[in-house]
Coordinates of C-alpha atoms in Angstrom, one line a residue:
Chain A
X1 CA 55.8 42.3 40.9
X2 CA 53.5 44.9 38.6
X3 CA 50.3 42.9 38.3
X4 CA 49.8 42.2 34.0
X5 CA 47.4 44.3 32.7
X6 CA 44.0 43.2 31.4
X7 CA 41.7 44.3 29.0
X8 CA 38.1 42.9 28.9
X9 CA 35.3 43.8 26.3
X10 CA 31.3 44.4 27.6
X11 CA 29.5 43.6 24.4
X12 CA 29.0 39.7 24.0
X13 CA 31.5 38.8 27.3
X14 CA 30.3 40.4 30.0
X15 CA 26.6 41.4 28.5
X16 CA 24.9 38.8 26.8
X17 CA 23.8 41.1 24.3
X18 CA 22.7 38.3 21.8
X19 CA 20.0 37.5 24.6
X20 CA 18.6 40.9 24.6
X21 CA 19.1 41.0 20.7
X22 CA 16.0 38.3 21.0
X23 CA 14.3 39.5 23.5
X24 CA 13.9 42.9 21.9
X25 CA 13.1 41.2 18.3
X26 CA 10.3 38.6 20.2
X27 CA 9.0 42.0 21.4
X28 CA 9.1 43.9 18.1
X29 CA 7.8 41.3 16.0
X30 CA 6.8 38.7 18.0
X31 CA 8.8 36.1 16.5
X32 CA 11.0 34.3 19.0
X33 CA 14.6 33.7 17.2
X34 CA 16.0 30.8 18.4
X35 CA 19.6 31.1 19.7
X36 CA 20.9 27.9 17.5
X37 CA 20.3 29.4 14.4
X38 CA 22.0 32.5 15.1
X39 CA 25.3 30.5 15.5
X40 CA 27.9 31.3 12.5
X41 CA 26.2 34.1 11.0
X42 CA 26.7 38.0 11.3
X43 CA 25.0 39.4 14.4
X44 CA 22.2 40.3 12.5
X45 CA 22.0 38.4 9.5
X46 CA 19.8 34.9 10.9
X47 CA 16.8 37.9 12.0
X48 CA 14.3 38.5 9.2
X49 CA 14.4 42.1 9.5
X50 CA 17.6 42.8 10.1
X51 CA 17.8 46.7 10.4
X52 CA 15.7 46.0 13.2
X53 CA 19.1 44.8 14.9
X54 CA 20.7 48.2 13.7
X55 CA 17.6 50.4 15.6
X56 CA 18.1 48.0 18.7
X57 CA 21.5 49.5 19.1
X58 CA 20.5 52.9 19.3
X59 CA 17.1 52.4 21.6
X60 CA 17.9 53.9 24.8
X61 CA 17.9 51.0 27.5
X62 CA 19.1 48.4 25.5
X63 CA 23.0 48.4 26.8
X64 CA 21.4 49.1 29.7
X65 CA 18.7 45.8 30.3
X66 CA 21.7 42.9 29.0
X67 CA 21.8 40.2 30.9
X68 CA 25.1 39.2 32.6
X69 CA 27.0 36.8 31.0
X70 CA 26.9 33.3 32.8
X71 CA 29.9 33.2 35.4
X72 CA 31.5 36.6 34.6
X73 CA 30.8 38.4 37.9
X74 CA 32.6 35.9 40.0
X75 CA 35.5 35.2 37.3
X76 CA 35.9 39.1 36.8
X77 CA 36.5 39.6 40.2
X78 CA 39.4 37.1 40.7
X79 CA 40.7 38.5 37.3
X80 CA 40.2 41.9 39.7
X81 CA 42.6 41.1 42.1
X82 CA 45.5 39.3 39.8
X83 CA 45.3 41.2 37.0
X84 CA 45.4 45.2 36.8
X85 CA 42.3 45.0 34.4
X86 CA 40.3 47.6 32.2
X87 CA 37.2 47.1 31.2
X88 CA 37.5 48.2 27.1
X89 CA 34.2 49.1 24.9
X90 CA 34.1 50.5 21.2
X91 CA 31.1 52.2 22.7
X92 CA 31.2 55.8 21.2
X93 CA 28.9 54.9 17.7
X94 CA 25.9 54.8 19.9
X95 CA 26.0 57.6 22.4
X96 CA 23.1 56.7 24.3
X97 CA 25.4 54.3 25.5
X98 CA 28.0 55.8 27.1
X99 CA 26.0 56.0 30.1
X100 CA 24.2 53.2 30.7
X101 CA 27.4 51.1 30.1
X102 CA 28.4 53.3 33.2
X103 CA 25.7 52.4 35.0
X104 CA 25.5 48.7 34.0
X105 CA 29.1 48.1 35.4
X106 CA 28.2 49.9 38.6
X107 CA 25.2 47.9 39.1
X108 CA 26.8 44.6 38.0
X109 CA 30.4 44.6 38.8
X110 CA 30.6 46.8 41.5
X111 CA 34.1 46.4 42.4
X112 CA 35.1 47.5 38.8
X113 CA 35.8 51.7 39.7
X114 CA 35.3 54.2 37.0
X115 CA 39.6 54.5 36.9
X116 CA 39.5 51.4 35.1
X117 CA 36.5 52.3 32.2
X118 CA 37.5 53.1 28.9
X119 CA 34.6 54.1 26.2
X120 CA 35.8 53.9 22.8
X121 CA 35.8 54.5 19.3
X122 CA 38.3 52.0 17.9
X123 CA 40.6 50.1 20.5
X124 CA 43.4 50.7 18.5
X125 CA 45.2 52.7 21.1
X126 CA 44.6 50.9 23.9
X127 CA 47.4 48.5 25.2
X128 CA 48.1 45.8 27.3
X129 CA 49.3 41.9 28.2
X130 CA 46.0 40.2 27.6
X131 CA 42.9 41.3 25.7
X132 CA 39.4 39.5 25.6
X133 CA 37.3 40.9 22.7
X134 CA 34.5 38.5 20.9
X135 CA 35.7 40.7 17.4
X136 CA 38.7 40.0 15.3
X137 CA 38.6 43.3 14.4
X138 CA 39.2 44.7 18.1
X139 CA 42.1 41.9 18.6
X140 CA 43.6 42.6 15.1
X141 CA 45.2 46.0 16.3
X142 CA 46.2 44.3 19.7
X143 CA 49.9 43.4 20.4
X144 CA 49.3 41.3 23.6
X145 CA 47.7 38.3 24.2
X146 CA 44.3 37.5 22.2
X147 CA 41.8 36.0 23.3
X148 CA 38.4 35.7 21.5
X149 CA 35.3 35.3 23.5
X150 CA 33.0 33.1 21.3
X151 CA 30.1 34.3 20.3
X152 CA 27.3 33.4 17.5
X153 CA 28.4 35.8 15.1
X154 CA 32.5 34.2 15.4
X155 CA 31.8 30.8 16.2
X156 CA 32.5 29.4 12.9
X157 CA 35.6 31.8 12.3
X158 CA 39.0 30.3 12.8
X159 CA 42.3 32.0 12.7
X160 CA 45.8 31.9 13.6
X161 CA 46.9 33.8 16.8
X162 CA 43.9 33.7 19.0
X163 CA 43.4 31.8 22.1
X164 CA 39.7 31.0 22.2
X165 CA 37.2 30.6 25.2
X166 CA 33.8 29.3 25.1
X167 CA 32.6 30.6 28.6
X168 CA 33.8 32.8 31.5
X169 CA 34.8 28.9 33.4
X170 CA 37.4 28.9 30.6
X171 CA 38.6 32.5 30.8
X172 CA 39.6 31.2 34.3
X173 CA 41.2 28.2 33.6
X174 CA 43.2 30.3 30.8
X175 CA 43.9 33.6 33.3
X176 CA 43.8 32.2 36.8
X177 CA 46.5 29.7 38.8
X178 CA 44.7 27.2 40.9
X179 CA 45.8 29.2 44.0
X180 CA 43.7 32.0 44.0
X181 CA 40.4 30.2 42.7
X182 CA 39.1 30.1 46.1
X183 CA 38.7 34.0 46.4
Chain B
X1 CA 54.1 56.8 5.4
X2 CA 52.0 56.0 8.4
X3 CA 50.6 58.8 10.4
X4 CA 52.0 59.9 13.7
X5 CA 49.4 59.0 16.8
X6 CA 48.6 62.5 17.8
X7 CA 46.5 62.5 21.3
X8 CA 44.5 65.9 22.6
X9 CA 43.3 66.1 26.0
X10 CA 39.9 68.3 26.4
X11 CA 39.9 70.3 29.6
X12 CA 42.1 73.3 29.8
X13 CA 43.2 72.5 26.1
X14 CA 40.4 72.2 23.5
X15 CA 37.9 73.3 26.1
X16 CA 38.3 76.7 28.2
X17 CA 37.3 74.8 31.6
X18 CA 38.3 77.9 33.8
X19 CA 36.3 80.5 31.6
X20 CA 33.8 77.8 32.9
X21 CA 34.8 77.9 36.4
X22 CA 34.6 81.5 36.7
X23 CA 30.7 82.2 35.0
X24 CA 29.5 79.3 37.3
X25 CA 31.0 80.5 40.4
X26 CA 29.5 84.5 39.7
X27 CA 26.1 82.6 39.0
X28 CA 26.5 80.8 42.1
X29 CA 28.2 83.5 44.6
X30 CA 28.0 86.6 42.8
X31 CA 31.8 87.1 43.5
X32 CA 33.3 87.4 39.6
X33 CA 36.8 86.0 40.1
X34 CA 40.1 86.8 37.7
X35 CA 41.9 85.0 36.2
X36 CA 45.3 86.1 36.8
X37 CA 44.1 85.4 40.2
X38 CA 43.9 81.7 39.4
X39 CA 47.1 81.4 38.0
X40 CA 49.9 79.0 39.8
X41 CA 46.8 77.4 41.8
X42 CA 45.5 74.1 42.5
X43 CA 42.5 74.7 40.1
X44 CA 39.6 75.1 42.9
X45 CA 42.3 76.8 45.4
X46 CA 41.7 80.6 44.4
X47 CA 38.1 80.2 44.9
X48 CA 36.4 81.6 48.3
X49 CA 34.4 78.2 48.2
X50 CA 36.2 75.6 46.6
X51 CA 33.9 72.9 47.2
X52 CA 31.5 74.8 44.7
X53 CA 34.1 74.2 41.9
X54 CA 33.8 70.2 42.9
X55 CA 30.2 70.7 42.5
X56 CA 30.2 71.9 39.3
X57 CA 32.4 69.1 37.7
X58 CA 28.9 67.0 38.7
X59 CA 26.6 69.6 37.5
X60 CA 24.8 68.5 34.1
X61 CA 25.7 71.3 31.6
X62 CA 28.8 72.1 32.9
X63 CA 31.1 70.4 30.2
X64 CA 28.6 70.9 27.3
X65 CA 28.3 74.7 28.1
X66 CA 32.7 74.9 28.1
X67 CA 33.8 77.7 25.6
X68 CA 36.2 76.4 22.7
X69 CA 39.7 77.6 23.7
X70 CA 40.9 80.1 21.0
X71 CA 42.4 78.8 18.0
X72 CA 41.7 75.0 18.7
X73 CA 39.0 74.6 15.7
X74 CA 41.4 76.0 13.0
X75 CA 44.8 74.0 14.1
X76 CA 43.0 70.8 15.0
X77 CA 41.7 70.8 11.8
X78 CA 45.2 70.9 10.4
X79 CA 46.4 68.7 13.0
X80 CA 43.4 66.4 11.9
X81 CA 44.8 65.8 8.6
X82 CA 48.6 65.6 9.4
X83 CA 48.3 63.1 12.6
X84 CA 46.1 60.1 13.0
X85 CA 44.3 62.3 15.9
X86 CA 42.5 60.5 19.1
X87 CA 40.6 63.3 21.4
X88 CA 41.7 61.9 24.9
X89 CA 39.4 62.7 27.9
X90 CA 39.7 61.6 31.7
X91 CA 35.6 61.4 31.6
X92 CA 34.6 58.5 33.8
X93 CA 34.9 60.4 37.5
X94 CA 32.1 61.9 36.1
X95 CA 29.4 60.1 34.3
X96 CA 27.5 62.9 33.1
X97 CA 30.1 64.3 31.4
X98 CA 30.3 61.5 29.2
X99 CA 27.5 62.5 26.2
X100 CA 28.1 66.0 27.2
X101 CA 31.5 65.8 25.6
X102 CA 30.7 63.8 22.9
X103 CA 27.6 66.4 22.1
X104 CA 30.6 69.2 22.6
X105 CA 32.9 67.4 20.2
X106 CA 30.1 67.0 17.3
X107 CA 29.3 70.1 17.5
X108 CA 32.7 72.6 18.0
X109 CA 35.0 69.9 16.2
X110 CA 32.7 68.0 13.5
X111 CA 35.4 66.8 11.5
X112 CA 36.5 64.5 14.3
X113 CA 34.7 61.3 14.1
X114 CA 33.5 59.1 16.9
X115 CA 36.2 56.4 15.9
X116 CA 38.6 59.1 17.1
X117 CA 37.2 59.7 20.8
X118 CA 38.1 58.0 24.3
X119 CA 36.7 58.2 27.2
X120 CA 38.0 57.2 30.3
X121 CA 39.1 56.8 33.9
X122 CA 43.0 56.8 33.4
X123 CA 45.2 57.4 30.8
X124 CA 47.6 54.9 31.4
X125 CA 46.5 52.4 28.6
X126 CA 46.5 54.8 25.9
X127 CA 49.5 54.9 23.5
X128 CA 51.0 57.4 20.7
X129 CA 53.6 59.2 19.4
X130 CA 52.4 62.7 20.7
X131 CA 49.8 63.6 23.7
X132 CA 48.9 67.0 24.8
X133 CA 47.4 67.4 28.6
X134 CA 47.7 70.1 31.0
X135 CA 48.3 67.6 34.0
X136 CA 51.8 66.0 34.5
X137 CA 49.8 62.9 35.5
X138 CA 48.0 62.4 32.6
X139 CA 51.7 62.8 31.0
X140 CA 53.8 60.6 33.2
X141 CA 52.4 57.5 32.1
X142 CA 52.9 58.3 28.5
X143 CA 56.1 57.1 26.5
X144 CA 55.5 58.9 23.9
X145 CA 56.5 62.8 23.5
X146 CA 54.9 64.8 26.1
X147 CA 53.4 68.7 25.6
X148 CA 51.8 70.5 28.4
X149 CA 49.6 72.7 27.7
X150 CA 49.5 75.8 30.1
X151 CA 46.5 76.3 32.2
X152 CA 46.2 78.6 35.6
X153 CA 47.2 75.3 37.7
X154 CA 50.1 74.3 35.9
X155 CA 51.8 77.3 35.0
X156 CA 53.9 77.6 37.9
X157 CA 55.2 74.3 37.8
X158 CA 58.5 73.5 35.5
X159 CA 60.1 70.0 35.6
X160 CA 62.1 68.5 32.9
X161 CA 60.6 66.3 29.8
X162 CA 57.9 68.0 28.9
X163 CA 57.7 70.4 26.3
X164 CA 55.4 73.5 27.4
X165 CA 53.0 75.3 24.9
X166 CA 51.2 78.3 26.0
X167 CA 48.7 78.2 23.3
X168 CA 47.1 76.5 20.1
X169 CA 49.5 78.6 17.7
X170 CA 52.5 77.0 19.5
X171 CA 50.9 73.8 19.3
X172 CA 50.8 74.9 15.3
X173 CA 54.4 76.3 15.7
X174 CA 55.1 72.9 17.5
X175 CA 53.2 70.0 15.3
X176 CA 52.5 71.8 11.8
X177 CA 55.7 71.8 9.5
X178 CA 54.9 74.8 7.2
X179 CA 54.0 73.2 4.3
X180 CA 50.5 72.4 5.5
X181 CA 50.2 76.2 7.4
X182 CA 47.7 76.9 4.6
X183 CA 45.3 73.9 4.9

C-alpha cells in the first residue's frame, strides 16, 4: 500500500524558534522575556522592541542555532518510516535561510534526505494527506488533513477544521498505531 | 476568474545550464566543446571527462553565473501576469545552489517575488494546471498539462503526453492568447 504522504513545518515544530526568539532578545537587550507571557499574542508583539524580532529573522545563524523541539527527533523518525513525509518551510523571505535550514536538518534529523526538503515562498502548491504547520495561514490553502502545532503566537486561536497538538508525544498518538511505537 | 497555476522549471529552461557546461569545462580542460555535439546525450555523456560536469553542479558560482536562456525575461513577464506563476527548481541535491538561485531570480527576473519560488528535492508534491521542465521525471508525477522544454539531453527522446516546445516563443505561441502579445 502507497505510504500517506506527510508534510511537516520547521519553524515552531521542529525548531523551537520561540526559544531562540529569547535568547537572542536576553542578548540584545538584556531583558529575559519570559515564555508565559508570550502565550496568545503575535510572535512579536509581548517583546518591547518588537522590530527587534523582525532583524532576528534575517541575522545570519539564527535558523541555524534553534533548538530542537522536545520529542521531535524520535517522533519524526517513526513518522519517517510510516509516512512518505516532506519536510515543508515558507523559508524563501529570509534568504540567509535557505541554507542553514539545510544544514540544520542534516545535523538534526539525519535520516531526513534532501529528496524530501521543500523551501518555500507560500505552501500553497504543495499537497498532501496530512499537514503539520503552527500557522493558519499555511493550513488554510491545504486540502488534507490539518493539523496545528501550538505555539504561543496560536495558542488562544480556535477554529473549525483543525486537529490540534500540544507536543511532538501528541503528533504520535495522532499519526502513529501502537504497533510501530517501538521503532 | 481564478488564475491558471503556471509552474517554470530553471535549468535548461529559464537558465542556459549547457552554455554553462561548456565555458566551465574550456576553463577547466581547455577542450571548447559544441553544442550540437551534446545534443541527444545524457547531459555529462558528450564530455571527455564527465565527472568534471558533476563537479561543477557543486561548484559555488556555477548556478549564479547561468546565462538567461533567450527570450525568457520578456515572455515570463507576460506569463507573469496571465498565470499565477511558481518558479519550480529541483535545488536541494545541491545546497549551494539554493541562494545562488534565488540571487539569479532577483536579479534576471525581478518581477517574480519570493512568494513565487520553490526549492526542492522532488517535485512530486507540487501541483498546477501547467509545468514546464526539460526532464520527463520532473513531468511524470505531475497531473497537470505537461510541456517539455527541449534541451541537448532530451531532444532525442519522443513519448506521448507531453507537449514539446523548442523555445520561449513557443512557450508564447503555447501559453499567451494574443490579446496580451503586447504586454
Amino acid at each position: 500500500m502507497e505510504k500517506k504522504r506527510l508534510l511537516v513545518d520547521m519553524d515552531h515544530v521542529m525548531a523551537d524558534i520561540t526559544t531562540n526568539y529569547i535568547r537572542y532578545y536576553k542578548q540584545a537587550t538584556g531583558i529575559l522575556v519570559q515564555r508565559e507571557d508570550l502565550m496568545g499574542k503575535p510572535e512579536d508583539a509581548a517583546f518591547p522592541q518588537p522590530q527587534l524580532i523582525h532583524e532576528f529573522l534575517f541575522t545570519p545563524g539564527f535558523f541555524r542555532t534553534a533548538p530542537v523541539m522536545e520529542g521531535s527527533q524520535h517522533v519524526m523518525k517513526i513518522l519517517n518510516q510510516v509516512y512518505d513525509v516532506s519536510i515543508v518551510s515558507a523559508a524563501m523571505e529570509f534568504p540567509q535561510s535557505l541554507r542553514e535550514k539545510y544544514d540544520w536538518l542534516a545535523e538534526h534529523f539525519p535520516f531526513i534526505t534532501w529528496q524530501q526538503i521543500i523551501l518555500c515562498g507560500s505552501k500553497k502548491w504543495i499537497s498532501g494527506d496530512y499537514m503539520i504547520d503552527d500557522h493558519f495561514k499555511n493550513l488554510n490553502y491545504f486540502n488534507g488533513e490539518r493539523i496545528l502545532f501550538t505555539a504561543t503566537h496560536n495558542s488562544h486561536i480556535h477554529k473549525q477544521g483543525y486537529t490540534r497538538v500540544n507536543n511532538w508525544n501528541e503528533v504520535r498518538q495522532l499519526l502513529v498505531k501502537e504497533e510501530v511505537h517501538s521503532i
